[in-house]
Coordinates of C-alpha atoms in Angstrom, one line a residue:
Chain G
X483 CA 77.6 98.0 93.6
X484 CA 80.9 99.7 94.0
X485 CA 83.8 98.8 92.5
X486 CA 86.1 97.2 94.9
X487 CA 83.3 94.9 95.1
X488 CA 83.5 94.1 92.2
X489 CA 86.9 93.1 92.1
X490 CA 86.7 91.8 95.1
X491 CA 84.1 89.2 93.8
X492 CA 86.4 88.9 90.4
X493 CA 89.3 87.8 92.5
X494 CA 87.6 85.2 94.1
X495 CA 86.9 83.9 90.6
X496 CA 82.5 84.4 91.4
X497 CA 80.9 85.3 88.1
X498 CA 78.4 87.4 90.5
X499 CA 81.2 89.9 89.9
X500 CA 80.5 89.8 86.0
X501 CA 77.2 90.3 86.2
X502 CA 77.4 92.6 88.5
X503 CA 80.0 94.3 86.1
X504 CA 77.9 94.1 83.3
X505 CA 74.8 95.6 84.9
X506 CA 77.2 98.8 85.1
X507 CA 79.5 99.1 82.4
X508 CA 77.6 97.6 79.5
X509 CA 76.7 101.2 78.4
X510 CA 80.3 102.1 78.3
X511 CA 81.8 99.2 76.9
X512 CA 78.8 98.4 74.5
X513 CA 79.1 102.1 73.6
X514 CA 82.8 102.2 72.6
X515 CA 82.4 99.4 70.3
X516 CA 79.4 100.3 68.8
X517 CA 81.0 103.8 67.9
X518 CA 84.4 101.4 66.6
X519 CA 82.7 99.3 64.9
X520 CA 79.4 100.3 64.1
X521 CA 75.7 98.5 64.4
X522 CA 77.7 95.0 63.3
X523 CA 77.1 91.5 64.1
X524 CA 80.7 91.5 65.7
X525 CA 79.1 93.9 68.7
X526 CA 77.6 90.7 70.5
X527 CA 80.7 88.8 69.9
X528 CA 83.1 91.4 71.0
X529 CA 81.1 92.3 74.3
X530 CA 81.7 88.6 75.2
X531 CA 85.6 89.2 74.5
X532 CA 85.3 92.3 76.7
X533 CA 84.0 90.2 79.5
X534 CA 86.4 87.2 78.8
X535 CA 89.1 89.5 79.1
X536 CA 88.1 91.5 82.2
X537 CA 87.2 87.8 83.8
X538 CA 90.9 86.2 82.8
X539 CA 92.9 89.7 83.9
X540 CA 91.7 90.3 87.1
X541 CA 92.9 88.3 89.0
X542 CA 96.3 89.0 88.9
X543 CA 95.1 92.9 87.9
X544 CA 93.3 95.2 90.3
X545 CA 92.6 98.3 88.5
X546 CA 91.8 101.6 90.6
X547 CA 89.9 102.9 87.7
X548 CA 87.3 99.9 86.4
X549 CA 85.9 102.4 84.4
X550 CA 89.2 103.0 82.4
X551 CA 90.2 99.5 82.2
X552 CA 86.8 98.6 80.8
X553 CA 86.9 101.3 78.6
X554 CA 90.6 100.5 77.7
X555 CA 90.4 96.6 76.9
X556 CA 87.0 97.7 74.5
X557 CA 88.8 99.8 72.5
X558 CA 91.8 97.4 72.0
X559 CA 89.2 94.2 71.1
X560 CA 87.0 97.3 68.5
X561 CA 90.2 98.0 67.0
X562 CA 91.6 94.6 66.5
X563 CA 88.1 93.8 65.0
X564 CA 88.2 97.0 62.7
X565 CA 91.4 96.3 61.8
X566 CA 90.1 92.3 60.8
X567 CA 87.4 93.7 59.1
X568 CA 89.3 96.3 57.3
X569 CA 91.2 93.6 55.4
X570 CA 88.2 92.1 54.7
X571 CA 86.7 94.9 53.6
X572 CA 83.9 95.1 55.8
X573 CA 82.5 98.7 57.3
X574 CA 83.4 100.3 60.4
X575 CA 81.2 102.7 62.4
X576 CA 83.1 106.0 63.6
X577 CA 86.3 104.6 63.0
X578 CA 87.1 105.5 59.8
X579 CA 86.0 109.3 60.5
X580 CA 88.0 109.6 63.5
X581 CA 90.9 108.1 61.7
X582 CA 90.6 110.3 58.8
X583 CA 89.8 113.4 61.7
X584 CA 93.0 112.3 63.5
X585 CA 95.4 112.7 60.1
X586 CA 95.0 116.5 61.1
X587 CA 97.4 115.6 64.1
X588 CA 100.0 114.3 62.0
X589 CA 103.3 116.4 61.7
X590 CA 104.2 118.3 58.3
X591 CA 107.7 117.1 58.3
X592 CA 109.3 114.4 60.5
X593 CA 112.5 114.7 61.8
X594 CA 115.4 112.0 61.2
X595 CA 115.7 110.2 65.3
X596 CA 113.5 106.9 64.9
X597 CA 112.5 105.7 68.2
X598 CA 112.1 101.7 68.7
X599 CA 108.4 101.1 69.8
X600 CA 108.9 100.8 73.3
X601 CA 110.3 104.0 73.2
X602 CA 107.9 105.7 70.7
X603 CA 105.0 104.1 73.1
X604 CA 106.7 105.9 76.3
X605 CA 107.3 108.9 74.6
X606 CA 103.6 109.2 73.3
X607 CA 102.3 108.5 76.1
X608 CA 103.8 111.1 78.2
X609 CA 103.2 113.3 75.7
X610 CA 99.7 112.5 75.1
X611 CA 99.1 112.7 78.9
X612 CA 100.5 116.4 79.0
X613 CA 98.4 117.2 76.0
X614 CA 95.1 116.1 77.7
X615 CA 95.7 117.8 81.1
X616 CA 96.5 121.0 79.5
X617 CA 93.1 121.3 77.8
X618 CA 90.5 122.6 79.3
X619 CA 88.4 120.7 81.0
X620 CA 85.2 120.6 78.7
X621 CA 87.8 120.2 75.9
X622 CA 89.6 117.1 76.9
X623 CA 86.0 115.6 77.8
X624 CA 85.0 116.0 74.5
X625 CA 88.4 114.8 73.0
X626 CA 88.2 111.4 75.4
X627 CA 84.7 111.1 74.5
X628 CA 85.5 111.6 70.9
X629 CA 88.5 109.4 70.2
X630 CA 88.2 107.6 73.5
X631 CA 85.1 106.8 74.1
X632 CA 84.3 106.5 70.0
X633 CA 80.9 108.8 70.5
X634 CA 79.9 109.9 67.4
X635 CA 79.8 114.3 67.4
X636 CA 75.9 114.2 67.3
X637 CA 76.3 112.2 69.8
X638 CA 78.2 114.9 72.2
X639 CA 76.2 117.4 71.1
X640 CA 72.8 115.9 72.4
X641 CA 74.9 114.5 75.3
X642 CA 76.0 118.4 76.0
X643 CA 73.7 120.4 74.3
X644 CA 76.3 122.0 72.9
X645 CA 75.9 122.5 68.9
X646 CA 77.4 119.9 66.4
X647 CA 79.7 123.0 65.1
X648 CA 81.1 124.4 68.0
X649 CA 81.9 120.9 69.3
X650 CA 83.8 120.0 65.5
X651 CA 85.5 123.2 66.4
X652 CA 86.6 122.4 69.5
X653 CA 87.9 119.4 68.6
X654 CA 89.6 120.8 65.3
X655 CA 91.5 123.0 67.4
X656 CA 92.6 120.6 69.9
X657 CA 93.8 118.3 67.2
X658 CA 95.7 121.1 65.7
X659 CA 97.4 121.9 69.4
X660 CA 98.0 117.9 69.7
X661 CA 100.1 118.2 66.2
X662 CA 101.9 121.2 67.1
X663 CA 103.2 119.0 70.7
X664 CA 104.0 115.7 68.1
X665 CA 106.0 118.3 65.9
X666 CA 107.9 120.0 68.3
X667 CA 108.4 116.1 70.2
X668 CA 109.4 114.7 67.2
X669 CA 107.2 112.0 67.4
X670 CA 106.5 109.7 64.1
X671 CA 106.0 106.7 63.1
Chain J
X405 CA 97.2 107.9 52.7
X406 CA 98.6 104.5 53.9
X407 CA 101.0 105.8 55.5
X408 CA 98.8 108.4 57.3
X409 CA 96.3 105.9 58.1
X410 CA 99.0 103.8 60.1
X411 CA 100.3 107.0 61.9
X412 CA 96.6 107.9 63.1
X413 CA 96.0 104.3 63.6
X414 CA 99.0 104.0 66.2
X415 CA 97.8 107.7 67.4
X416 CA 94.0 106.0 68.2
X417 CA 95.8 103.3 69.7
X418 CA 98.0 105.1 72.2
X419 CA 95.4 107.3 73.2
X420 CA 93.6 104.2 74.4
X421 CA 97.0 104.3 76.9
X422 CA 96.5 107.6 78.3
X423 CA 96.3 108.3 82.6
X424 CA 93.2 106.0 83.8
X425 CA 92.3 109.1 86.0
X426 CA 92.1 111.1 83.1
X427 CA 89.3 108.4 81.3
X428 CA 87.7 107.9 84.4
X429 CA 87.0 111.5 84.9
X430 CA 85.3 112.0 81.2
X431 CA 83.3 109.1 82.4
X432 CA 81.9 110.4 85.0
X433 CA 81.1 113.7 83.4
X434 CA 78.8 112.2 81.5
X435 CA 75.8 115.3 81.6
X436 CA 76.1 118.7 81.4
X437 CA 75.9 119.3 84.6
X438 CA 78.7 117.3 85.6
X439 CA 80.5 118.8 83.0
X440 CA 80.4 122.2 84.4
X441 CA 80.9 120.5 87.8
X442 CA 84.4 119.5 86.6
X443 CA 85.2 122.5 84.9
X444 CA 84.0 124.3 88.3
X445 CA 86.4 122.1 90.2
X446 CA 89.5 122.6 88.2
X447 CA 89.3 125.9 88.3
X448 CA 89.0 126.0 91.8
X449 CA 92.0 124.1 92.2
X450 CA 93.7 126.8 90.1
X451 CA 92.7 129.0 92.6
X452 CA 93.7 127.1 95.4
X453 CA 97.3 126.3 93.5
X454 CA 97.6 130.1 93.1
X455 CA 96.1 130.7 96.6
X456 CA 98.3 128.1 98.5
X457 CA 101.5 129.5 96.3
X458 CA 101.1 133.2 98.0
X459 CA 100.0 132.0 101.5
X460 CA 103.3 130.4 100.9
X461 CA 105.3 132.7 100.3
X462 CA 103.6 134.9 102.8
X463 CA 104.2 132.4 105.3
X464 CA 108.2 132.5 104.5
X465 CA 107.9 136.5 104.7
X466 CA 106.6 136.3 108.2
X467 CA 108.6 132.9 109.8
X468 CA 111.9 135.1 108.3
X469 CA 110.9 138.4 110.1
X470 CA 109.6 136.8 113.2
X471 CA 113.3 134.4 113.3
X472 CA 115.2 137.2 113.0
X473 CA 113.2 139.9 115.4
X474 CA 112.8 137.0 118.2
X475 CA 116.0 134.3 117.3
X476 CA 113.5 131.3 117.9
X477 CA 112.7 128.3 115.8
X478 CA 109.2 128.5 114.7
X479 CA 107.4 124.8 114.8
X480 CA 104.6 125.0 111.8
X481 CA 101.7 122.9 112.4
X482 CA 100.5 122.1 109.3
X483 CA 97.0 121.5 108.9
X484 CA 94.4 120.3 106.6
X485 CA 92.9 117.5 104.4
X486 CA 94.2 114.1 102.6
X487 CA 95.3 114.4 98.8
X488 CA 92.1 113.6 97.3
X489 CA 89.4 115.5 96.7
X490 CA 87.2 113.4 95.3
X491 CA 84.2 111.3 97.1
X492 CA 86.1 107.7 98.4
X493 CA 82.8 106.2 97.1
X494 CA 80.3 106.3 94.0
X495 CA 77.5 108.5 94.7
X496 CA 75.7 106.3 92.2
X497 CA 76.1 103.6 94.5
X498 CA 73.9 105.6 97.4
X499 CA 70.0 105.0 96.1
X500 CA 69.2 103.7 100.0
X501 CA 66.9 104.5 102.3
X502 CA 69.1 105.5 105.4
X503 CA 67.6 104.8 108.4
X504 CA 69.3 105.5 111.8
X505 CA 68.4 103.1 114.9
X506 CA 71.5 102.9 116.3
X507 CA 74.6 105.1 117.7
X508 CA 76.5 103.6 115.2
X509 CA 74.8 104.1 111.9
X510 CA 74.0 107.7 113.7
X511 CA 78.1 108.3 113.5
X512 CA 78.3 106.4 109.9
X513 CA 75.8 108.6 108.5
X514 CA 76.7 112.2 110.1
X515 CA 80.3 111.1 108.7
X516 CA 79.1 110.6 105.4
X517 CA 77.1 113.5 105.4
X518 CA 80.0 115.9 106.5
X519 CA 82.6 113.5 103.3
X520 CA 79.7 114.3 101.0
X521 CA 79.1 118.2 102.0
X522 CA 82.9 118.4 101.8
X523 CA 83.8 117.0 98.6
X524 CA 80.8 118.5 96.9
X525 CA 81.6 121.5 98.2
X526 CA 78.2 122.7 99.7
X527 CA 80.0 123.5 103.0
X528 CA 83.8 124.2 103.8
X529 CA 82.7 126.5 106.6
X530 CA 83.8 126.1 110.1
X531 CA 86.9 123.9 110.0
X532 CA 89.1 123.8 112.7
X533 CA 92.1 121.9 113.6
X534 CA 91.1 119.0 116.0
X535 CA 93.7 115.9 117.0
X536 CA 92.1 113.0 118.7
X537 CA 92.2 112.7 122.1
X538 CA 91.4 109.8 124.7
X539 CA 88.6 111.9 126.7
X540 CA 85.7 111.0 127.6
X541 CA 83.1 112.3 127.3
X542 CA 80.7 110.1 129.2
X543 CA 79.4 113.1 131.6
X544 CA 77.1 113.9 128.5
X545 CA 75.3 110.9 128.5
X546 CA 73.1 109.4 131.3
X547 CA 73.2 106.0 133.0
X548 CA 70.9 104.1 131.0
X549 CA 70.4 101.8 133.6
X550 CA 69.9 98.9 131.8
X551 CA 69.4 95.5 134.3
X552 CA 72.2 93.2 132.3
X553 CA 72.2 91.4 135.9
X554 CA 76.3 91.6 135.0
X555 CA 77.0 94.1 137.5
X556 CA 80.9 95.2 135.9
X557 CA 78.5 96.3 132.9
X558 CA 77.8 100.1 132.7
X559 CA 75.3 101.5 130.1
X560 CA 75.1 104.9 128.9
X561 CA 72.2 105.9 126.8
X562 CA 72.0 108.6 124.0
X563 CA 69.2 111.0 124.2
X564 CA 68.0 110.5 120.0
X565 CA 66.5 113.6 120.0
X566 CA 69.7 115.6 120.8
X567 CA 72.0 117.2 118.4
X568 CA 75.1 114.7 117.5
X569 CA 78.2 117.0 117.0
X570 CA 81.4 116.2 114.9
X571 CA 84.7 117.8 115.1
X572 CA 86.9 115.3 113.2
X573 CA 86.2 112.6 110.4
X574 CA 88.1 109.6 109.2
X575 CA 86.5 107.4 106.3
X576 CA 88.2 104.7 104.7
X577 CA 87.6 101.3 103.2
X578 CA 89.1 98.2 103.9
X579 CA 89.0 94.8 103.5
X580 CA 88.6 92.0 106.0
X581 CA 90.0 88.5 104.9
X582 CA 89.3 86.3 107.7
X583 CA 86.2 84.2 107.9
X584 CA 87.0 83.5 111.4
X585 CA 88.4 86.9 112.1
X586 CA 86.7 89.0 115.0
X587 CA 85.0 91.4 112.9
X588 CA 84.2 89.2 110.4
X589 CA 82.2 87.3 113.0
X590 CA 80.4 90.7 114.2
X591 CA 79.6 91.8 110.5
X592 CA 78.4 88.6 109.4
X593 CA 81.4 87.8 106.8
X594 CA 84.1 88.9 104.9
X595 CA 85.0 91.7 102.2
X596 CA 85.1 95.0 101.9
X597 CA 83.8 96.9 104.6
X598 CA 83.1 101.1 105.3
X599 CA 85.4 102.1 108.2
X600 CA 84.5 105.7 110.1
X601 CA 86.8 107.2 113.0
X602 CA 85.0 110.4 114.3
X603 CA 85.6 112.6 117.2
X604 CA 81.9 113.5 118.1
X605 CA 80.2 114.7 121.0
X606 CA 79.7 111.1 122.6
X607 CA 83.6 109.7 122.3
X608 CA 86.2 108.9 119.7
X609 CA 84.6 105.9 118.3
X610 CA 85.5 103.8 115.3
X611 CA 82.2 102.1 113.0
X612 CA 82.9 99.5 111.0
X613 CA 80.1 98.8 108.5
X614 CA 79.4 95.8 105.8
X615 CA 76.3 95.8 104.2
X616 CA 73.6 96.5 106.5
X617 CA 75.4 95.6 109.7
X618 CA 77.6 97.7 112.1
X619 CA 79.8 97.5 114.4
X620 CA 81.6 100.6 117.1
X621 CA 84.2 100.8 119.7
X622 CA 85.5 103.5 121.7
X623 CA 89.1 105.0 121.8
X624 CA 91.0 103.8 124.3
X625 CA 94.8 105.2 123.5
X626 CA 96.1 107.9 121.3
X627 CA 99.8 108.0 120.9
X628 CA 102.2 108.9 118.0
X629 CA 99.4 109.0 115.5
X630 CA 98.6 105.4 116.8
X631 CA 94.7 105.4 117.9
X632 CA 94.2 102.3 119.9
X633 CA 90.6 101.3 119.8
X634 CA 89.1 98.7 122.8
X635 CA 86.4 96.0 122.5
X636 CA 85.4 97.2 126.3
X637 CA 83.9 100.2 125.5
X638 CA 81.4 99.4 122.6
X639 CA 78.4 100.5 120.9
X640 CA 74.7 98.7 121.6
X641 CA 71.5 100.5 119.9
X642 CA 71.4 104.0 121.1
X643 CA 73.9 102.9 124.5
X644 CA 77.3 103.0 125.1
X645 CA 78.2 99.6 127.1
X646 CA 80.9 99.9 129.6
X647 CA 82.4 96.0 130.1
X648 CA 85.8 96.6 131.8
X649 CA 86.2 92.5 132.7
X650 CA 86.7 90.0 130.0
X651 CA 88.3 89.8 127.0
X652 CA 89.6 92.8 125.8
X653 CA 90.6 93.3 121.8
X654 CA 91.9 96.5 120.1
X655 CA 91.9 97.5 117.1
X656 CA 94.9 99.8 116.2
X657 CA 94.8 102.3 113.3
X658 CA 98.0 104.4 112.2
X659 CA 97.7 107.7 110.3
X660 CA 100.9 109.1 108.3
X661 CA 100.4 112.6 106.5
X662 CA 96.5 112.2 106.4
X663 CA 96.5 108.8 105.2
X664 CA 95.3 105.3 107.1
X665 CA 98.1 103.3 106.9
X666 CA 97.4 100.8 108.7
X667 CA 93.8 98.8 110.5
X668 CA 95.0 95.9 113.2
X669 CA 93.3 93.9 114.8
X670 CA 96.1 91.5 116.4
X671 CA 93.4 89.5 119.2
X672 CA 95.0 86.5 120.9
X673 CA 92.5 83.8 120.5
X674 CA 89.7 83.1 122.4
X675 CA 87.5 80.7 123.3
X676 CA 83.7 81.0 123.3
X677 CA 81.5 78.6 123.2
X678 CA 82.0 77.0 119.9
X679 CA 83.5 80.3 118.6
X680 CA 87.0 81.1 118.6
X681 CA 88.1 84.6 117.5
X682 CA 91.2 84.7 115.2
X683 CA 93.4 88.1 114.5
X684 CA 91.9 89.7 112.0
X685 CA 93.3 90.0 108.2
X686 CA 92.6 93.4 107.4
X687 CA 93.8 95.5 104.0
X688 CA 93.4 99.0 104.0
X689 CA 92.5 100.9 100.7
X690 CA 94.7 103.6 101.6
X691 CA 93.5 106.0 98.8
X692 CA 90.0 105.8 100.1
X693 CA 91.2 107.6 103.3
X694 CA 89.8 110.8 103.5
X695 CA 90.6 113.0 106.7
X696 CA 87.8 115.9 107.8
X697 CA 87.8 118.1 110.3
X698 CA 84.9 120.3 111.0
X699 CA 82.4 121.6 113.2
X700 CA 79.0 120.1 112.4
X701 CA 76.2 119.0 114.3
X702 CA 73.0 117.1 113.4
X703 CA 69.2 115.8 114.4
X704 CA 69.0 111.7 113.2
X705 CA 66.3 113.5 111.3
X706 CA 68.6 115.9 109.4
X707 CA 71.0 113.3 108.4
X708 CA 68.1 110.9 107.4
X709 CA 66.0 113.7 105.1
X710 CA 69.1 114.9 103.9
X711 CA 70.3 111.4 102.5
X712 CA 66.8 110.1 101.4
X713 CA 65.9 113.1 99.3
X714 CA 69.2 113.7 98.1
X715 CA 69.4 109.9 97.1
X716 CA 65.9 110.2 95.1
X717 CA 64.2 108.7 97.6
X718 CA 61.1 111.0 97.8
X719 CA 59.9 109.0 101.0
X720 CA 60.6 111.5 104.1
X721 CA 61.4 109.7 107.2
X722 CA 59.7 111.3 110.7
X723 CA 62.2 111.4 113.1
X724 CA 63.5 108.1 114.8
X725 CA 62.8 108.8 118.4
X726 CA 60.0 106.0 118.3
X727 CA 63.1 103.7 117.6
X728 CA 65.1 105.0 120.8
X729 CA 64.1 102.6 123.0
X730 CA 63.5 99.5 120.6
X731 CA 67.3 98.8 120.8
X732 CA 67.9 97.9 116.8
X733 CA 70.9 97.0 117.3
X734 CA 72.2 93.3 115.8
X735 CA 71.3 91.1 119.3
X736 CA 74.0 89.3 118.4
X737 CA 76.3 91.3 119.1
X738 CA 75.5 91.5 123.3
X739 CA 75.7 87.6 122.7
X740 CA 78.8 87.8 121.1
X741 CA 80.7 90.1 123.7
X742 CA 79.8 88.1 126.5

């Protein structure tokens, strides 16, 4: 079923649209969270937050991209969960790695301008938008998939059959280009 | 390390935030092959970018030289595609058996095939600049001479074994809001429906399609990038009917800069028999539209193999002339018009 069907059947508030939602975007969305947070007994509970929150945001929302949105309200309920079970001590599934694989992106020095977080959000944002559309294309894939998507590297690598080096590479060199754009933005925490 | 771990935190965060097209596209390239089908495109949009940028400034060269040599204004006609060059639908989505046993799902399907050879890029030859016109073309078809005993009712049939010919696409989505709308009634409900405009051999004709059920009309008006589309002149199985008395409706569809702006359907209402049409409430998905113009012609048999074994449907349909004469069509629909 395609998507404006979907949402069509969403917005007049008929659970056929769920189903119908879940029959094609499970994979994603049970995929992001399992990369987030790992084979846990939160997965179950979090896919039925995913669908909760798709089922009480559209209506009013209409996204042009469900895949995005999907993908997008996953990630915020996986990291809200990581971060719960962080405090609590709890394991995490890629999450910690990509955290610790994103501290390569963090600037040397920072500079003295602090932004509020409206404007830090903006400013990233843009940025982070530029950054993506000026890899290449099997690049950005790969970082979406990566830090996106929360697919493990073996995971990309059997996906792509490209080997588990080359892609760490890859990746290592975007993040590299990524701190070079925070650096020469300015943009901290 | 705390502090790092809140700064790639917020990082992981806001890439969550990033362009949806951006996400949606690593989606979709989920195999190697549509990997390199992605790489493959934006490099050819590189090219065009580059391409476009000295045709450009080519084209300034030559208007400057020919303005001064000859002291007239130049008019540039400026031709080509809408925006996006992306399918308006999810080829995922396409795993049925096509089958064509009528005029209209003959100028659904040949439209799909020429969005699909288009956009995947099997075939960008032979494009040429069409604008609709209001002709007709009726001299190509025969007098079906159908006995309707309603004697202002013409038929025209289409020969199914003869090559269907397209020089100009339209495909958009839409969706219809009115239960008791017109074309709700001749589609069997409301929703999101497939809309096709096509310049083909036969007429100008407009196919609207939800689910499984069809319905055409022929253009009766072009003017100003206003196509005006009339209930009199409408599709029946493989026949064009001709019904010049009763109630006429049109549909109206505006263009602007390759985009369908705009699907009416303003029908006063009319009585019949329990039925009364109301005007329509139609939406229009506007960046679904997707504007073609080519110079393709097809069998029903071409179209139908080339969709059912593309689709993974290994069944290979013979060709539908069998089904000429059957009339498929939805027999509501001669009900309904009269």
């Amino acid at each position: 079923m395609d998507d404006l069907t979907i949402i069509r059947l969403l917005h007049e508030r008929s659970e056929e649209g769920l189903v119908h939602l879940k029959d094609k975007y499970s994979r994603l969305y049970k995929g992001v969270l399992n990369g987030i947070l790992g084979e846990t007994a939160d997965i179950e509970e979090c896919e039925n937050d995913v669908l909760l929150a798709v089922w009480n945001t559209i209506p009013p929302n209409s996204p042009h991209y469900l895949s995005s949105y999907i993908c997008r309200i996953a990630r915020n309920i996986g990291i809200n969960r990581y971060k719960s079970n962080t405090r609590q001590k709890r394991g995490a599934g890629e999450c910690d790695v990509m955290l610790s694989e994103l501290e390569d992106c963090i600037p040397d020095s920072f500079g003295d301008h602090m932004y509020d977080q409206m404007e830090w959000g903006q400013r990233v944002n843009f940025m982070l938008d530029s950054f993506l559309r000026g890899l290449d294309a099997e690049v950005r894939v790969l970082f979406i998939r990566r830090y996106i998507f929360a697919e493990s590297v073996r995971s990309l690598s059997q996906r792509y059959d490209i080997g588990e080096k080359q892609i760490a590479l890859k990746l290592f060199r975007a993040r590299k280009k990524l701190k070079k754009m925070l650096e020469k933005e300015d943009i901290y925490v | 390390m705390y502090r790092n771990k809140k700064y790639s935190e917020k990082l992981l965060e806001q890439l969550g935030q990033v362009n949806d097209s951006i996400i949606a596209d690593a989606y979709l390239a989920d195999t190697p092959e549509k990997l390199q089908a992605l790489k493959q495109k934006e490099r050819c949009e590189v090219g065009a970018r580059s391409t476009i940028k000295n045709l450009w400034l080519k084209a300034i060269a030559v208007t400057a030289s020919l303005a001064i040599t000859f002291g007239i204004a130049l008019g540039i006609y400026i031709s080509g595609e809408s925006n996006p060059d992306t399918l308006p639908w999810n080829e995922d989505d396409e795993n049925v058996l096509v089958e064509i046993d009528s005029i209209d799902a003959l100028n659904y399907y040949a439209a799909k095939r020429v969005l699909t050879e288009k956009y995947s890029a099997r075939s960008a030859a032979g494009v040429k600049n069409a604008v609709f016109q209001a002709t007709d073309h009726s001299e190509n078809l025969k007098d079906g001479g159908k006995d309707t005993g309603d004697e202002d009712t013409v038929y025209y049939e289409f020969d199914p074994t003869m090559d269907y010919s397209l020089t100009k696409v339209i495909f958009f989505k839409a969706e219809l809001k009115n239960p008791k709308g017109f074309l709700a009634g001749k589609l069997g409900g409301i929703g999101v429906i497939d809309v096709v405009i096509s310049e083909s051999s036969l007429e100008t004709m407009i196919t609207f399609k939800r689910g499984s059920r069809y319905y055409s009309c022929l253009l009766n008006s072009y003017m100003d990038g206003m196509m005006e589309f009339s209930t009199h002149k409408y599709i029946e199985g493989f026949h064009i009917v001709k019904k010049m008395q009763g109630d006429n409706f049109s549909f109206f569809v505006k263009t602007v800069d390759k985009r369908v702006v705009m699907l009416d359907c303003d029908f006063s209402i009319v009585s019949e028999g329990e039925w009364k049409w109301e005007a329509d409430r139609i939406s229009v998905f506007e960046e679904t539209s997707r504007v073609v113009n080519t110079n393709s012609s097809f069998k029903i048999w071409e179209i139908e193999n080339y969709f059912n074994s593309n689709t993974g449907n290994a069944y290979v349909l013979s060709p539908t002339l069998e089904r000429a004469d059957e009339n498929c069509c939805d027999k509501d629909r001669r009900r309904s018009m009269r």
